[in-house]
Amino acid sequence: GADIVQWLMKNLSIEDPAEAIHLGSLIAAQGYVFPISDHVLTLKDDGTFYRFQAPYFWPSNCWEPENTDYAIYLCKRTMQNKARLELADYEAENLARLQRAFARKWEFIFMQAEAQVKIDRKKDKTERKILDSQERAFWDVHRPVPGCVNTTEMDIRKCRRMKNPQKVKKSVYGVTEESQPQSPVHVPSQPVRKTTKEDFRKQITFLNMQIERHCLKMSKVAESLIAYTEQYVEYDPFITPAEPSNPWISDDAALWDIEM
């Protein structure tokens, strides 16, 4: 962690260590670097070891992983008898919720998890450790620890305004099933709908209405604002100072002395 902070300060000409830590924490929160032994994605200026995320898992790939993938990941973790892969309390709760939500297809999820475990066992021990940590960091970004900021969550108002979301649903483990029941852990967004002729007609109608709207000239608007200001200027304490002056915006406490 300390090395990353020093690197940021040197290469980005940052003088304040706190600023470098803040910038590094923003990068870590997106999952590009992550602590090896912690679920909380933040940068610490100490001896904590960090690892770079594999390009496959970068958030710039516009991931929006399915709950089925998350269920496969958690199920796979329970099959590996290793202390570093034990589920945290919140992960165990999520697994229980997913198991209830996907009760009808849990056998399929279990089989997918078993297949992933068999593939992982064929890999080199060191490579397997690195991949496990990278996979864990990926899910720490998309299913964060309770209390941590979800950097992948979009403002609902922006979602309503967007017609063509950048994020697309795609499976992390290549699961191709179309039907994905709703889960209490995460609500997937609706699939992207293609723009139709009717949508274009509505847009043209809306734009024509905007063109036909009555608009005032800037000179008329300015005259109206000036007249309004002149009418109420004596009631505006920022333009016409009150007597005695307002003690909240000046150093004169005469008003309080009078009231006492």
Short mmCIF file of C-alpha atoms in Angstrom, two decimals:
data_model
loop_
_atom_site.label_atom_id
_atom_site.label_comp_id
_atom_site.label_asym_id
_atom_site.label_seq_id
_atom_site.Cartn_x
_atom_site.Cartn_y
_atom_site.Cartn_z
CA GLY A 1 0.00 0.00 0.00
CA ALA A 2 2.76 2.42 0.94
CA ASP A 3 4.55 1.71 -2.35
CA ILE A 4 1.41 2.54 -4.36
CA VAL A 5 1.00 5.81 -2.46
CA GLN A 6 4.63 6.75 -3.14
CA TRP A 7 4.28 5.81 -6.81
CA LEU A 8 1.18 7.99 -7.20
CA MET A 9 2.88 10.94 -5.51
CA LYS A 10 5.98 10.62 -7.69
CA ASN A 11 4.36 9.99 -11.08
CA LEU A 12 1.34 12.30 -10.71
CA SER A 13 3.21 15.13 -8.92
CA ILE A 14 1.01 14.89 -5.82
CA GLU A 15 2.39 16.68 -2.76
CA ASP A 16 -0.20 15.67 -0.15
CA PRO A 17 -0.13 11.96 0.85
CA ALA A 18 -3.82 12.15 1.81
CA GLU A 19 -4.68 13.13 -1.77
CA ALA A 20 -2.67 10.18 -3.13
CA ILE A 21 -4.43 7.81 -0.70
CA HIS A 22 -7.82 9.19 -1.78
CA LEU A 23 -7.01 8.76 -5.48
CA GLY A 24 -5.67 5.25 -4.85
CA SER A 25 -8.81 4.34 -2.89
CA LEU A 26 -10.98 5.44 -5.82
CA ILE A 27 -8.96 3.17 -8.14
CA ALA A 28 -9.20 0.31 -5.63
CA ALA A 29 -12.96 0.82 -5.20
CA GLN A 30 -13.35 0.17 -8.93
CA GLY A 31 -11.39 -3.08 -8.53
CA TYR A 32 -8.31 -2.28 -10.63
CA VAL A 33 -6.10 -3.00 -7.60
CA PHE A 34 -7.19 -4.84 -4.47
CA PRO A 35 -5.85 -5.98 -1.09
CA ILE A 36 -4.91 -9.66 -1.07
CA SER A 37 -6.47 -10.48 2.30
CA ASP A 38 -9.37 -8.02 2.72
CA HIS A 39 -12.86 -7.70 1.24
CA VAL A 40 -12.90 -3.91 1.74
CA LEU A 41 -11.51 -2.33 -1.43
CA THR A 42 -9.55 0.68 -0.20
CA LEU A 43 -5.93 1.84 -0.26
CA LYS A 44 -3.97 1.90 3.00
CA ASP A 45 -0.64 3.66 3.44
CA ASP A 46 1.01 0.72 5.22
CA GLY A 47 2.50 -2.69 4.52
CA THR A 48 -0.72 -4.22 3.17
CA PHE A 49 -0.07 -6.26 0.02
CA TYR A 50 -2.06 -5.42 -3.12
CA ARG A 51 -2.53 -7.16 -6.43
CA PHE A 52 -3.49 -5.89 -9.90
CA GLN A 53 -6.80 -7.12 -11.30
CA ALA A 54 -6.82 -9.21 -14.49
CA PRO A 55 -8.04 -7.23 -17.54
CA TYR A 56 -10.88 -9.76 -17.99
CA PHE A 57 -12.45 -8.56 -14.72
CA TRP A 58 -11.97 -4.81 -15.29
CA PRO A 59 -15.15 -2.74 -14.81
CA SER A 60 -14.37 -1.02 -18.13
CA ASN A 61 -15.69 -4.22 -19.76
CA CYS A 62 -19.16 -3.02 -18.67
CA TRP A 63 -19.94 -6.05 -16.53
CA GLU A 64 -23.39 -6.57 -15.07
CA PRO A 65 -23.05 -10.12 -13.75
CA GLU A 66 -26.10 -12.27 -13.11
CA ASN A 67 -27.21 -13.61 -9.75
CA THR A 68 -26.77 -17.09 -11.20
CA ASP A 69 -23.05 -16.35 -11.62
CA TYR A 70 -22.84 -15.10 -8.04
CA ALA A 71 -24.60 -18.24 -6.81
CA ILE A 72 -22.12 -20.43 -8.76
CA TYR A 73 -19.21 -18.48 -7.26
CA LEU A 74 -20.44 -18.81 -3.66
CA CYS A 75 -21.36 -22.47 -4.16
CA LYS A 76 -17.89 -23.12 -5.59
CA ARG A 77 -16.30 -21.52 -2.51
CA THR A 78 -18.16 -23.92 -0.20
CA MET A 79 -16.75 -26.93 -2.10
CA GLN A 80 -13.12 -25.94 -1.47
CA ASN A 81 -11.91 -26.78 2.02
CA LYS A 82 -9.50 -23.88 2.42
CA ALA A 83 -9.45 -21.28 5.16
CA ARG A 84 -8.83 -18.41 2.71
CA LEU A 85 -11.95 -19.40 0.75
CA GLU A 86 -14.36 -19.62 3.69
CA LEU A 87 -17.50 -17.54 3.23
CA ALA A 88 -17.87 -14.36 5.26
CA ASP A 89 -21.10 -13.97 7.25
CA TYR A 90 -22.72 -11.69 4.66
CA GLU A 91 -21.73 -14.09 1.85
CA ALA A 92 -23.28 -17.04 3.70
CA GLU A 93 -26.51 -15.03 4.08
CA ASN A 94 -26.47 -14.14 0.38
CA LEU A 95 -25.94 -17.80 -0.52
CA ALA A 96 -28.94 -18.82 1.61
CA ARG A 97 -31.12 -16.17 -0.09
CA LEU A 98 -29.97 -17.23 -3.54
CA GLN A 99 -30.59 -20.89 -2.73
CA ARG A 100 -34.19 -20.04 -1.83
CA ALA A 101 -34.63 -17.81 -4.89
CA PHE A 102 -33.16 -20.37 -7.29
CA ALA A 103 -34.60 -23.47 -5.59
CA ARG A 104 -35.91 -24.92 -8.87
CA LYS A 105 -32.60 -24.63 -10.69
CA TRP A 106 -30.19 -25.16 -7.79
CA GLU A 107 -29.12 -28.54 -9.16
CA PHE A 108 -27.99 -26.81 -12.37
CA ILE A 109 -26.07 -24.17 -10.35
CA PHE A 110 -24.44 -26.88 -8.22
CA MET A 111 -23.33 -28.78 -11.32
CA GLN A 112 -21.84 -25.61 -12.82
CA ALA A 113 -19.94 -24.96 -9.58
CA GLU A 114 -18.61 -28.54 -9.55
CA ALA A 115 -17.40 -28.16 -13.14
CA GLN A 116 -15.59 -24.92 -12.23
CA VAL A 117 -13.91 -26.59 -9.25
CA LYS A 118 -12.65 -29.44 -11.45
CA ILE A 119 -11.17 -26.94 -13.91
CA ASP A 120 -9.51 -24.98 -11.09
CA ARG A 121 -7.90 -28.12 -9.63
CA LYS A 122 -6.00 -28.69 -12.88
CA LYS A 123 -4.25 -25.34 -12.56
CA ASP A 124 -0.94 -24.62 -10.88
CA LYS A 125 -1.21 -23.88 -7.14
CA THR A 126 0.21 -20.34 -7.40
CA GLU A 127 -1.92 -19.53 -10.44
CA ARG A 128 -5.00 -20.85 -8.64
CA LYS A 129 -4.34 -18.61 -5.62
CA ILE A 130 -3.98 -15.54 -7.83
CA LEU A 131 -7.14 -16.35 -9.80
CA ASP A 132 -9.09 -16.97 -6.58
CA SER A 133 -8.10 -13.56 -5.23
CA GLN A 134 -8.93 -11.82 -8.53
CA GLU A 135 -12.31 -13.51 -8.69
CA ARG A 136 -13.03 -12.56 -5.09
CA ALA A 137 -12.10 -8.92 -5.81
CA PHE A 138 -14.42 -8.92 -8.84
CA TRP A 139 -17.36 -9.93 -6.66
CA ASP A 140 -16.31 -7.48 -3.93
CA VAL A 141 -16.89 -4.77 -6.55
CA HIS A 142 -20.23 -6.08 -7.86
CA ARG A 143 -21.58 -7.54 -4.58
CA PRO A 144 -19.77 -5.36 -2.01
CA VAL A 145 -19.51 -5.87 1.73
CA PRO A 146 -22.53 -4.34 3.56
CA GLY A 147 -21.72 -0.76 4.50
CA CYS A 148 -19.32 -0.24 1.58
CA VAL A 149 -20.14 1.99 -1.38
CA ASN A 150 -21.40 0.11 -4.43
CA THR A 151 -19.44 1.74 -7.27
CA THR A 152 -21.40 -0.16 -9.93
CA GLU A 153 -24.80 1.06 -8.75
CA MET A 154 -26.41 3.69 -10.98
CA ASP A 155 -28.65 6.56 -9.89
CA ILE A 156 -32.23 5.47 -10.59
CA ARG A 157 -32.96 8.88 -12.16
CA LYS A 158 -30.12 8.39 -14.65
CA CYS A 159 -31.36 4.88 -15.41
CA ARG A 160 -34.80 6.25 -16.25
CA ARG A 161 -33.35 8.90 -18.57
CA MET A 162 -31.00 6.52 -20.37
CA LYS A 163 -32.43 4.79 -23.43
CA ASN A 164 -29.28 2.87 -24.33
CA PRO A 165 -27.50 1.71 -21.15
CA GLN A 166 -23.81 0.98 -21.58
CA LYS A 167 -23.86 -2.02 -19.29
CA VAL A 168 -24.91 -5.35 -20.73
CA LYS A 169 -25.86 -8.58 -19.04
CA LYS A 170 -23.26 -11.25 -19.63
CA SER A 171 -22.30 -14.37 -17.75
CA VAL A 172 -18.97 -14.58 -15.96
CA TYR A 173 -18.92 -18.37 -16.19
CA GLY A 174 -20.53 -18.77 -19.61
CA VAL A 175 -24.00 -19.69 -18.32
CA THR A 176 -26.33 -19.31 -21.30
CA GLU A 177 -29.75 -19.79 -19.72
CA GLU A 178 -32.12 -16.96 -20.59
CA SER A 179 -34.53 -17.17 -17.67
CA GLN A 180 -33.08 -15.56 -14.57
CA PRO A 181 -35.52 -15.43 -11.63
CA GLN A 182 -35.45 -12.31 -9.51
CA SER A 183 -33.25 -12.50 -6.43
CA PRO A 184 -33.40 -10.48 -3.19
CA VAL A 185 -29.64 -9.89 -3.42
CA HIS A 186 -29.58 -7.92 -6.65
CA VAL A 187 -32.21 -6.80 -9.14
CA PRO A 188 -30.91 -7.07 -12.72
CA SER A 189 -31.77 -4.28 -15.14
CA GLN A 190 -34.17 -4.75 -18.01
CA PRO A 191 -32.71 -5.86 -21.37
CA VAL A 192 -32.01 -3.12 -23.90
CA ARG A 193 -34.98 -2.46 -26.20
CA LYS A 194 -34.35 -1.50 -29.82
CA THR A 195 -35.63 1.89 -30.97
CA THR A 196 -38.75 1.55 -33.13
CA LYS A 197 -40.37 3.80 -35.75
CA GLU A 198 -42.99 4.76 -33.18
CA ASP A 199 -40.23 6.00 -30.83
CA PHE A 200 -38.84 8.22 -33.58
CA ARG A 201 -42.33 9.59 -34.34
CA LYS A 202 -42.83 10.49 -30.68
CA GLN A 203 -39.45 12.19 -30.58
CA ILE A 204 -40.23 14.22 -33.74
CA THR A 205 -43.60 15.26 -32.29
CA PHE A 206 -41.94 16.33 -29.05
CA LEU A 207 -39.28 18.39 -30.88
CA ASN A 208 -41.92 20.08 -33.06
CA MET A 209 -43.84 21.08 -29.93
CA GLN A 210 -40.66 22.53 -28.45
CA ILE A 211 -40.03 24.57 -31.61
CA GLU A 212 -43.57 25.98 -31.57
CA ARG A 213 -43.38 27.06 -27.93
CA HIS A 214 -43.62 30.82 -27.36
CA CYS A 215 -40.21 32.13 -26.30
CA LEU A 216 -39.44 35.58 -24.88
CA LYS A 217 -36.56 37.64 -26.20
CA MET A 218 -33.57 38.01 -23.89
CA SER A 219 -34.09 41.81 -23.73
CA LYS A 220 -37.67 41.32 -22.46
CA VAL A 221 -36.53 38.77 -19.87
CA ALA A 222 -33.79 41.14 -18.66
CA GLU A 223 -36.26 44.05 -18.38
CA SER A 224 -38.63 41.88 -16.35
CA LEU A 225 -35.88 40.79 -13.95
CA ILE A 226 -34.61 44.36 -13.50
CA ALA A 227 -38.13 45.64 -12.78
CA TYR A 228 -38.72 42.86 -10.23
CA THR A 229 -35.39 43.56 -8.51
CA GLU A 230 -36.03 47.32 -8.32
CA GLN A 231 -39.48 46.70 -6.85
CA TYR A 232 -38.23 44.52 -3.99
CA VAL A 233 -34.71 45.94 -3.54
CA GLU A 234 -35.50 47.60 -0.20
CA TYR A 235 -36.61 44.26 1.23
CA ASP A 236 -33.42 42.44 0.17
CA PRO A 237 -30.86 42.67 3.03
CA PHE A 238 -28.02 41.64 0.71
CA ILE A 239 -28.62 44.72 -1.49
CA THR A 240 -30.02 47.18 1.05
CA PRO A 241 -28.29 46.64 4.43
CA ALA A 242 -30.67 46.60 7.37
CA GLU A 243 -30.32 49.00 10.29
CA PRO A 244 -28.83 47.80 12.55
CA SER A 245 -26.93 45.27 10.43
CA ASN A 246 -27.57 41.53 10.59
CA PRO A 247 -25.13 40.11 13.19
CA TRP A 248 -25.07 36.74 11.37
CA ILE A 249 -23.34 38.28 8.33
CA SER A 250 -21.44 41.13 9.98
CA ASP A 251 -19.31 41.74 13.06
CA ASP A 252 -21.84 44.20 14.51
CA ALA A 253 -23.80 42.72 17.45
CA ALA A 254 -25.93 45.86 18.00
CA LEU A 255 -29.18 44.05 17.06
CA TRP A 256 -28.64 41.43 19.78
CA ASP A 257 -27.78 44.17 22.30
CA ILE A 258 -31.05 45.98 21.48
CA GLU A 259 -33.12 42.81 21.88
CA MET A 260 -31.50 42.09 25.23
#
